[in-house]
XYZ file of C-alpha atoms in Angstrom:
558
model
C 9.798 -6.783 106.611
C 13.303 -6.099 107.901
C 14.654 -9.246 106.258
C 12.982 -8.399 102.973
C 14.384 -4.867 102.877
C 17.923 -6.037 103.628
C 17.782 -8.546 100.825
C 16.236 -6.060 98.420
C 18.985 -3.573 99.007
C 21.886 -5.970 98.834
C 20.813 -9.075 96.939
C 24.265 -10.235 95.986
C 26.085 -9.460 99.228
C 25.131 -12.367 101.491
C 27.767 -14.630 100.059
C 30.329 -14.665 102.858
C 31.951 -17.996 103.830
C 33.807 -18.836 107.026
C 36.929 -20.175 105.314
C 38.364 -19.734 101.816
C 40.904 -21.767 99.909
C 41.321 -19.111 97.228
C 41.047 -15.348 97.761
C 39.769 -15.014 94.195
C 36.590 -16.680 95.430
C 36.021 -13.769 97.732
C 34.517 -10.621 96.235
C 35.581 -7.231 97.595
C 32.435 -5.809 96.028
C 30.276 -8.143 98.119
C 31.918 -6.911 101.322
C 31.555 -3.258 100.297
C 27.837 -3.640 99.611
C 27.011 -5.008 103.050
C 24.892 -2.708 105.248
C 27.029 -0.626 107.591
C 30.313 -1.241 105.757
C 32.018 1.996 104.721
C 35.696 0.987 104.319
C 37.429 -2.343 103.612
C 41.191 -2.838 104.085
C 43.194 -5.851 102.827
C 46.563 -6.495 104.510
C 49.073 -8.986 103.059
C 50.725 -10.661 106.061
C 53.099 -13.537 106.720
C 54.140 -15.164 110.007
C 57.816 -14.858 109.056
C 57.502 -11.127 108.170
C 58.812 -9.026 111.098
C 57.400 -5.685 109.791
C 54.016 -7.394 109.368
C 54.046 -8.546 112.995
C 55.173 -5.090 114.097
C 52.182 -3.530 112.361
C 49.641 -5.716 114.203
C 49.167 -3.317 117.175
C 48.427 -0.464 114.754
C 45.849 -2.556 112.917
C 44.236 -3.462 116.252
C 43.953 0.242 117.164
C 42.304 0.987 113.807
C 39.790 -1.810 114.429
C 39.031 -0.577 117.934
C 38.601 3.036 116.786
C 36.724 2.571 113.517
C 35.307 -0.973 113.671
C 31.916 0.212 114.926
C 31.883 2.988 112.314
C 32.006 0.667 109.303
C 35.708 -0.286 108.939
C 36.445 -3.937 108.033
C 39.853 -5.658 107.869
C 40.730 -8.712 105.755
C 44.139 -10.373 106.209
C 45.745 -12.428 103.421
C 48.189 -14.869 105.027
C 50.928 -15.459 102.443
C 53.056 -18.690 102.513
C 52.343 -19.128 106.203
C 54.234 -21.823 108.041
C 52.066 -24.767 108.959
C 48.303 -24.228 108.974
C 46.685 -20.921 108.056
C 45.799 -19.962 111.594
C 44.749 -16.702 113.176
C 47.680 -14.549 114.364
C 47.960 -14.430 118.169
C 46.180 -11.590 119.974
C 44.700 -10.310 116.696
C 41.142 -10.719 115.444
C 40.694 -9.429 111.866
C 37.226 -9.658 110.305
C 38.415 -12.343 107.851
C 41.551 -14.353 107.124
C 42.282 -15.661 103.606
C 45.010 -18.281 103.056
C 47.424 -17.799 100.144
C 49.510 -20.988 100.487
C 51.254 -20.738 97.101
C 51.458 -16.948 96.861
C 49.127 -16.792 93.811
C 47.060 -13.964 95.262
C 50.159 -11.914 96.127
C 51.457 -12.468 92.586
C 48.166 -11.375 91.019
C 48.035 -8.263 93.208
C 51.774 -7.488 92.782
C 52.061 -7.613 96.570
C 55.129 -9.846 96.978
C 57.088 -7.297 99.035
C 55.483 -7.555 102.477
C 53.799 -5.905 104.193
C 51.417 -4.302 101.707
C 47.934 -2.966 102.309
C 44.977 -1.754 100.229
C 41.916 0.319 101.217
C 38.544 0.764 99.436
C 35.604 3.059 100.126
C 32.134 1.522 99.925
C 31.684 3.176 96.503
C 34.455 0.969 95.112
C 37.195 3.609 94.955
C 40.721 2.394 95.789
C 41.926 4.932 98.382
C 45.251 3.205 99.199
C 47.219 0.854 96.924
C 50.483 -0.949 97.821
C 50.766 1.054 101.061
C 51.314 0.322 104.707
C 49.258 0.533 107.863
C 50.224 4.194 108.346
C 48.945 5.082 104.867
C 45.693 3.271 105.584
C 45.310 5.024 108.968
C 45.758 8.467 107.374
C 43.246 7.668 104.608
C 40.695 6.347 107.129
C 41.010 9.450 109.306
C 40.555 11.707 106.276
C 37.546 9.704 105.074
C 35.687 9.887 108.383
C 36.562 13.553 108.740
C 34.832 14.219 105.411
C 32.235 11.473 105.609
C 29.256 12.247 103.328
C 26.375 13.923 105.167
C 22.944 14.185 103.604
C 20.054 16.480 104.432
C 16.696 14.999 103.389
C 14.240 17.612 102.205
C 10.782 16.923 103.578
C 8.234 16.378 100.802
C 4.453 16.458 100.858
C 4.206 12.935 102.330
C 5.683 12.883 105.830
C 5.416 9.066 106.090
C 7.514 8.568 102.946
C 10.089 11.025 104.319
C 10.345 9.049 107.564
C 10.661 5.709 105.736
C 13.417 7.033 103.423
C 15.288 8.450 106.411
C 14.971 5.169 108.321
C 16.151 3.137 105.305
C 19.271 5.287 104.806
C 20.126 5.142 108.526
C 19.721 1.363 108.519
C 22.136 0.922 105.593
C 24.578 3.374 107.195
C 26.418 4.292 103.990
C 26.010 8.039 104.365
C 25.335 10.091 107.486
C 21.801 11.491 107.703
C 21.722 14.987 109.199
C 19.584 14.913 112.337
C 19.787 18.126 114.396
C 18.327 21.493 113.483
C 21.798 23.067 113.838
C 23.243 20.654 111.270
C 20.364 21.297 108.893
C 20.767 25.065 109.192
C 24.531 24.785 108.617
C 23.951 22.688 105.499
C 21.307 25.111 104.236
C 23.686 28.036 104.810
C 26.413 26.203 102.892
C 24.026 25.686 100.020
C 23.153 29.388 99.963
C 26.834 30.334 99.886
C 27.509 27.796 97.122
C 24.825 29.249 94.857
C 26.864 30.925 92.127
C 27.223 30.872 88.363
C 28.533 27.294 88.449
C 25.650 25.978 90.558
C 23.158 24.078 88.388
C 20.985 21.208 89.641
C 20.486 20.046 86.061
C 24.164 19.004 85.759
C 25.347 15.423 86.368
C 28.278 15.013 88.764
C 31.308 13.091 87.560
C 30.519 9.387 87.638
C 32.492 7.271 90.131
C 33.694 10.118 92.352
C 33.106 9.987 96.090
C 29.806 11.336 97.390
C 30.078 15.023 98.266
C 30.808 15.722 101.927
C 27.534 17.670 102.022
C 24.545 16.517 100.001
C 20.807 16.972 99.923
C 18.231 14.327 99.005
C 15.051 15.383 97.205
C 11.985 13.098 97.371
C 9.390 13.451 94.626
C 6.736 11.612 92.657
C 7.226 11.790 88.904
C 5.541 10.341 85.827
C 7.802 7.730 84.233
C 6.219 6.308 81.084
C 2.650 5.283 81.851
C 3.112 4.950 85.617
C 3.995 7.135 88.605
C 7.330 6.548 90.282
C 8.927 7.417 93.606
C 12.150 9.317 92.768
C 15.099 9.984 95.109
C 17.656 12.502 93.774
C 20.958 13.160 95.588
C 22.545 16.563 94.853
C 25.952 17.918 95.860
C 25.474 21.023 98.008
C 28.850 22.490 97.011
C 28.540 21.889 93.250
C 24.781 21.694 92.827
C 25.104 18.769 90.408
C 23.094 15.541 90.532
C 25.213 12.822 92.129
C 22.829 9.893 91.621
C 19.154 8.972 91.669
C 17.016 5.979 92.517
C 13.473 5.226 91.381
C 10.714 2.739 92.139
C 7.379 2.240 90.408
C 4.448 3.097 92.711
C 2.330 -0.033 93.221
C 0.515 0.754 96.477
C 3.153 -0.667 98.874
C 5.078 2.347 100.280
C 7.562 0.318 102.366
C 8.624 -1.849 99.435
C 8.749 1.153 97.085
C 11.011 3.094 99.475
C 13.273 0.043 99.912
C 13.541 -0.369 96.135
C 14.232 3.337 95.535
C 16.961 3.459 98.213
C 18.447 0.233 96.837
C 18.626 1.732 93.339
C 20.113 4.977 94.700
C 22.906 3.156 96.552
C 23.472 0.818 93.613
C 23.958 3.808 91.301
C 26.413 5.336 93.792
C 28.499 2.138 93.779
C 30.836 2.212 90.781
C 33.118 -0.486 89.429
C 35.383 -1.734 92.197
C 38.961 -0.855 91.226
C 41.165 -3.894 91.809
C 44.985 -4.048 91.792
C 46.493 -6.376 89.192
C 43.331 -6.531 87.059
C 43.800 -8.505 83.866
C 46.444 -10.829 85.321
C 44.222 -13.736 86.381
C 45.532 -17.245 85.879
C 43.426 -20.162 84.642
C 43.269 -21.345 88.240
C 41.930 -18.037 89.535
C 39.399 -17.843 86.696
C 38.111 -21.278 87.625
C 37.893 -20.203 91.255
C 35.948 -17.085 90.244
C 33.514 -19.219 88.273
C 33.032 -21.497 91.279
C 32.428 -18.440 93.442
C 29.794 -17.153 91.011
C 27.981 -20.510 91.131
C 28.093 -20.497 94.907
C 26.715 -16.959 95.030
C 23.951 -17.976 92.638
C 22.959 -20.870 94.920
C 22.902 -18.669 98.023
C 20.912 -15.933 96.272
C 18.415 -18.514 95.035
C 17.972 -19.913 98.543
C 17.528 -16.409 99.966
C 14.951 -15.592 97.286
C 13.008 -18.743 98.178
C 12.924 -17.679 101.834
C 11.777 -14.120 101.110
C 9.484 -15.200 98.233
C 8.426 -11.746 97.082
C 7.904 -10.367 93.600
C 10.641 -7.761 93.840
C 13.186 -10.208 95.293
C 12.729 -12.632 92.382
C 13.075 -9.770 89.888
C 16.286 -8.695 91.609
C 17.556 -12.300 91.420
C 16.855 -12.491 87.667
C 18.650 -9.191 87.150
C 21.734 -10.420 89.033
C 21.678 -13.987 87.652
C 19.928 -13.976 84.230
C 21.192 -17.521 83.521
C 21.250 -18.709 87.126
C 20.174 -21.954 88.720
C 16.721 -20.685 89.733
C 15.760 -18.736 86.609
C 12.821 -21.026 85.778
C 11.638 -21.006 89.385
C 11.872 -17.204 89.515
C 9.856 -16.862 86.312
C 7.220 -19.283 87.663
C 6.894 -17.294 90.895
C 6.570 -14.015 88.997
C 4.022 -15.668 86.700
C 1.940 -16.744 89.716
C 2.046 -13.240 91.216
C 1.023 -11.622 87.925
C -1.785 -14.165 87.522
C -3.149 -13.424 91.010
C -3.059 -9.698 90.275
C -4.938 -10.225 87.004
C -7.513 -12.433 88.765
C -8.031 -9.787 91.430
C -8.499 -7.006 88.868
C -10.474 -9.318 86.543
C -10.575 -6.910 83.600
C -9.846 -7.281 79.891
C -6.947 -4.809 80.129
C -5.503 -6.638 83.142
C -5.515 -10.005 81.376
C -4.093 -8.448 78.199
C -1.200 -7.024 80.240
C -0.660 -10.452 81.812
C -0.497 -12.258 78.437
C 1.796 -9.566 77.035
C 4.326 -10.272 79.799
C 3.673 -14.020 80.016
C 2.371 -15.191 76.593
C 2.716 -18.843 77.646
C 2.008 -18.362 81.338
C 0.206 -20.694 83.699
C -2.996 -18.639 83.502
C -3.136 -18.367 79.719
C -6.224 -20.628 79.557
C -7.949 -18.601 82.293
C -7.176 -15.369 80.424
C -8.583 -16.802 77.181
C -11.730 -17.876 79.051
C -12.266 -14.273 80.179
C -11.729 -13.026 76.615
C -14.140 -15.713 75.328
C -16.847 -14.683 77.796
C -16.473 -10.978 76.918
C -16.552 -11.681 73.165
C -19.656 -13.866 73.579
C -21.454 -11.135 75.531
C -20.575 -8.582 72.859
C -21.859 -10.880 70.087
C -25.111 -11.487 72.007
C -25.693 -7.749 72.348
C -25.072 -7.072 68.674
C -26.813 -10.300 67.521
C -25.781 -10.072 63.889
C -24.394 -12.597 61.413
C -21.123 -10.648 61.130
C -20.786 -10.401 64.916
C -21.244 -14.128 65.492
C -18.928 -15.010 62.586
C -16.177 -12.819 64.090
C -16.680 -14.557 67.432
C -16.284 -18.013 65.810
C -13.207 -16.810 63.956
C -11.476 -15.933 67.261
C -12.963 -18.736 69.385
C -13.874 -21.681 67.090
C -14.251 -23.918 70.162
C -15.399 -21.223 72.529
C -18.042 -21.323 75.202
C -20.671 -19.883 72.856
C -19.667 -21.770 69.691
C -22.924 -23.799 69.596
C -24.988 -20.688 70.391
C -23.184 -18.820 67.613
C -24.011 -21.551 65.079
C -27.699 -21.567 66.039
C -27.898 -17.764 66.001
C -26.321 -17.561 62.537
C -28.834 -20.116 61.142
C -31.764 -18.252 62.695
C -30.564 -14.858 61.430
C -29.981 -16.259 57.931
C -33.505 -17.759 57.913
C -34.994 -14.395 58.953
C -32.979 -12.684 56.270
C -34.207 -15.173 53.673
C -37.845 -14.702 54.769
C -37.555 -10.934 54.440
C -36.132 -11.360 50.970
C -39.077 -13.542 49.958
C -41.610 -11.021 51.219
C -39.860 -8.243 49.359
C -39.925 -10.354 46.188
C -43.660 -10.967 46.535
C -44.301 -7.246 47.031
C -42.426 -6.498 43.811
C -44.357 -9.235 41.982
C -47.713 -7.678 43.001
C -46.765 -4.477 41.232
C -45.498 -6.339 38.161
C -41.972 -5.516 39.087
C -42.688 -1.810 39.131
C -41.827 0.215 42.220
C -44.722 1.460 44.313
C -45.453 5.115 43.552
C -45.856 7.581 46.382
C -47.113 11.140 46.644
C -47.239 13.976 49.191
C -50.884 14.619 50.102
C -50.165 17.671 52.296
C -47.637 19.356 50.063
C -49.834 22.368 49.258
C -50.840 22.883 52.894
C -47.248 22.558 53.952
C -46.045 25.187 51.486
C -48.769 27.534 52.664
C -47.746 27.115 56.271
C -44.093 27.691 55.411
C -44.948 30.963 53.655
C -47.226 32.054 56.496
C -44.655 31.141 59.131
C -41.950 33.049 57.265
C -44.161 36.124 56.934
C -45.156 36.048 60.608
C -41.564 35.562 61.706
C -39.995 38.246 59.515
C -42.769 40.832 59.647
C -43.643 40.291 63.304
C -40.101 40.246 64.591
C -38.961 43.154 62.438
C -42.089 45.289 63.088
C -42.276 44.774 66.817
C -38.502 45.188 67.131
C -38.553 48.575 65.417
C -41.537 49.737 67.480
C -39.931 48.521 70.700
C -36.687 50.347 69.937
C -38.642 53.533 69.185
C -40.413 53.423 72.562
C -37.161 52.640 74.322
C -35.482 55.683 72.730
C -38.348 57.838 74.019
C -37.833 56.357 77.459
C -34.151 57.317 77.367
C -35.035 60.872 76.300
C -37.591 61.279 79.106
C -35.098 60.056 81.668
C -32.670 62.779 80.540
C -34.473 65.829 81.913
C -32.409 68.421 80.048
C -33.203 66.870 76.682
C -36.797 66.197 77.672
C -37.288 69.812 78.645
C -36.711 70.750 75.038
C -38.738 67.794 73.774
C -41.893 68.335 75.885
C -42.029 71.951 76.837
C -45.135 72.039 79.073
C -44.485 69.045 81.397
C -43.118 69.344 84.822
C -40.151 67.328 85.983
C -42.399 64.791 87.767
C -44.302 64.226 84.534
C -41.053 63.199 82.802
C -40.791 60.198 85.098
C -44.393 59.123 84.404
C -43.874 59.428 80.641
C -40.592 57.511 80.864
C -42.293 54.642 82.730
C -45.065 54.469 80.121
C -42.519 54.315 77.291
C -40.541 51.658 79.163
C -43.667 49.533 79.711
C -44.679 49.933 76.056
C -41.153 48.917 74.923
C -41.240 45.764 77.071
C -44.692 44.817 75.724
C -43.530 45.215 72.129
C -40.399 43.173 72.881
C -42.575 40.339 74.238
C -44.718 40.482 71.101
C -41.543 40.335 69.038
C -40.453 37.113 70.767
C -43.966 35.635 70.584
C -44.257 36.289 66.856
C -40.868 34.671 66.325
C -41.891 31.569 68.260
C -45.289 31.272 66.552
C -43.838 31.891 63.101
C -41.101 29.313 63.698
C -43.631 26.717 64.882
C -45.781 27.306 61.780
C -42.685 27.028 59.583
C -41.630 23.703 61.129
C -45.189 22.361 60.854
C -45.226 23.192 57.156
C -41.916 21.397 56.571
C -43.224 18.329 58.458
C -46.381 18.229 56.308
C -44.392 18.344 53.095
C -42.250 15.418 54.285
C -45.274 13.092 54.708
C -45.509 10.481 51.956
C -48.325 8.063 51.086
C -48.637 5.241 48.629
C -50.383 6.394 45.477
C -53.720 4.522 44.936
C -53.923 2.424 41.797
C -56.168 3.587 38.905
C -59.448 1.657 38.647
C -61.278 1.485 35.319
C -64.871 0.249 34.730
C -64.694 -2.370 31.961
C -68.157 -3.964 32.024
C -71.680 -2.910 33.076
C -74.846 -4.944 32.342
C -78.355 -5.029 33.827
C -80.944 -7.830 33.223
C -84.383 -8.652 34.736
C -84.737 -11.629 37.084
C -87.458 -13.256 39.180
C -86.459 -11.283 42.265
C -86.009 -8.006 40.383
C -82.955 -7.007 38.353
C -79.476 -8.596 37.993
C -76.506 -6.217 37.636
C -72.953 -7.107 36.578
C -69.902 -4.821 37.009
C -66.345 -5.356 35.728
C -63.222 -3.378 36.893
C -59.601 -3.250 35.707
C -56.784 -2.169 37.992
């Protein structure tokens, strides 16, 4: 996991080489992005330059003091006599040979010694200076090195992983002690004024504030949830940078991706001296360097072989050597995810991202099976025809053909029977009538009467008894209403009125229910239809004697 995270955070930074023929092949940005690197100095040196040799002890002291804190030194040996060897008793982090002075010309660094210093964010802190200028800038930088206080969110595990990831990359100092946290919180309280607004964006490219706070949250981005890291300046209150990662169920990878994006957004364009003055030779060297970096990144991606690593490779090298391989690996991963989910939506998402992917046939098989099942459930001519339109050679193509023939035959048979029925009535429609119409109307009238009269009558009577009950319960009023009763009799009378009111209310509800039932029954009777019997007419009647008795003949016309 450690290897994966390092590569995720700094995909394009593992391109260091032990020896270089051209400094233009070396990328300052690559060195700045490396984990733990905070400052990079470049010193133009020559063996014949006395001031350069005099500055060596000072450079050695800077390395001893700040080397473990993230300071790196690169020496460009200009027009050195003999081979480009390491200066005696001096061990810089890298030596670059400038045999013809092309690099010094491009950087306008012909007057030796000259030194340059960059912060890890790409800002040029010292240009065309000396070792003393670099020493002063380094001391100032580490005196005001960015410190960040991470606010603990709801998920303690995510907080710990974010903290661990930032400490591992060692670009900004993570506040550890309670005293430091309290001091930072107090500074934030003092900084809260009219100019303090967390909605503002800090100036792009400026150094990270000496005191910052990191807020961890989960936010909805589009259709998915995302882990969001937001870095705010404590002094100004503005948003310095943010990093996000889509939540996919792998917290460690999501934290690594979010931290990577945060640090990437903090790294601006590396300001280089002499930009725009490249020769054809240096441009060719830069192109060779890019190809070499592509090859190394591809090899690293093959070793790590994870979905996010290949996506990072494609983002860094969209036309690189391993583009096809990266797309194939991502295709395989997406296919496995779709197979695991095994849903229509999952396969649709797969085909949307990889319309000609390796699992296109498998996806179409799933769609075919689902469409066949849907057609079987519906079992209609239209349903099967739509299936054949989408899958003419599908799994159920033969079944669809047979089903359509069967359904068409059934449809034809029904049509024949309907035609015969019409022929029996000489083409005239069969007449119907409502045999219970009269009874139904009677029931409707009765039900309406019972409902209206019963409900209204019992309701009025119930209210009347209830009003009496209220009067009896008010003894002062009742004393004037029933002069001869004692106070105890008021209670008895009130209870009788209350009981009578409840009985009448029950009768009110009962009459409503009975009346409604009668009303519905009447409506149902009216709705009943029957075929009207045909008229029969007697056309012939004859009686004649026979040996056994009489012979009768009857004739009817329908």
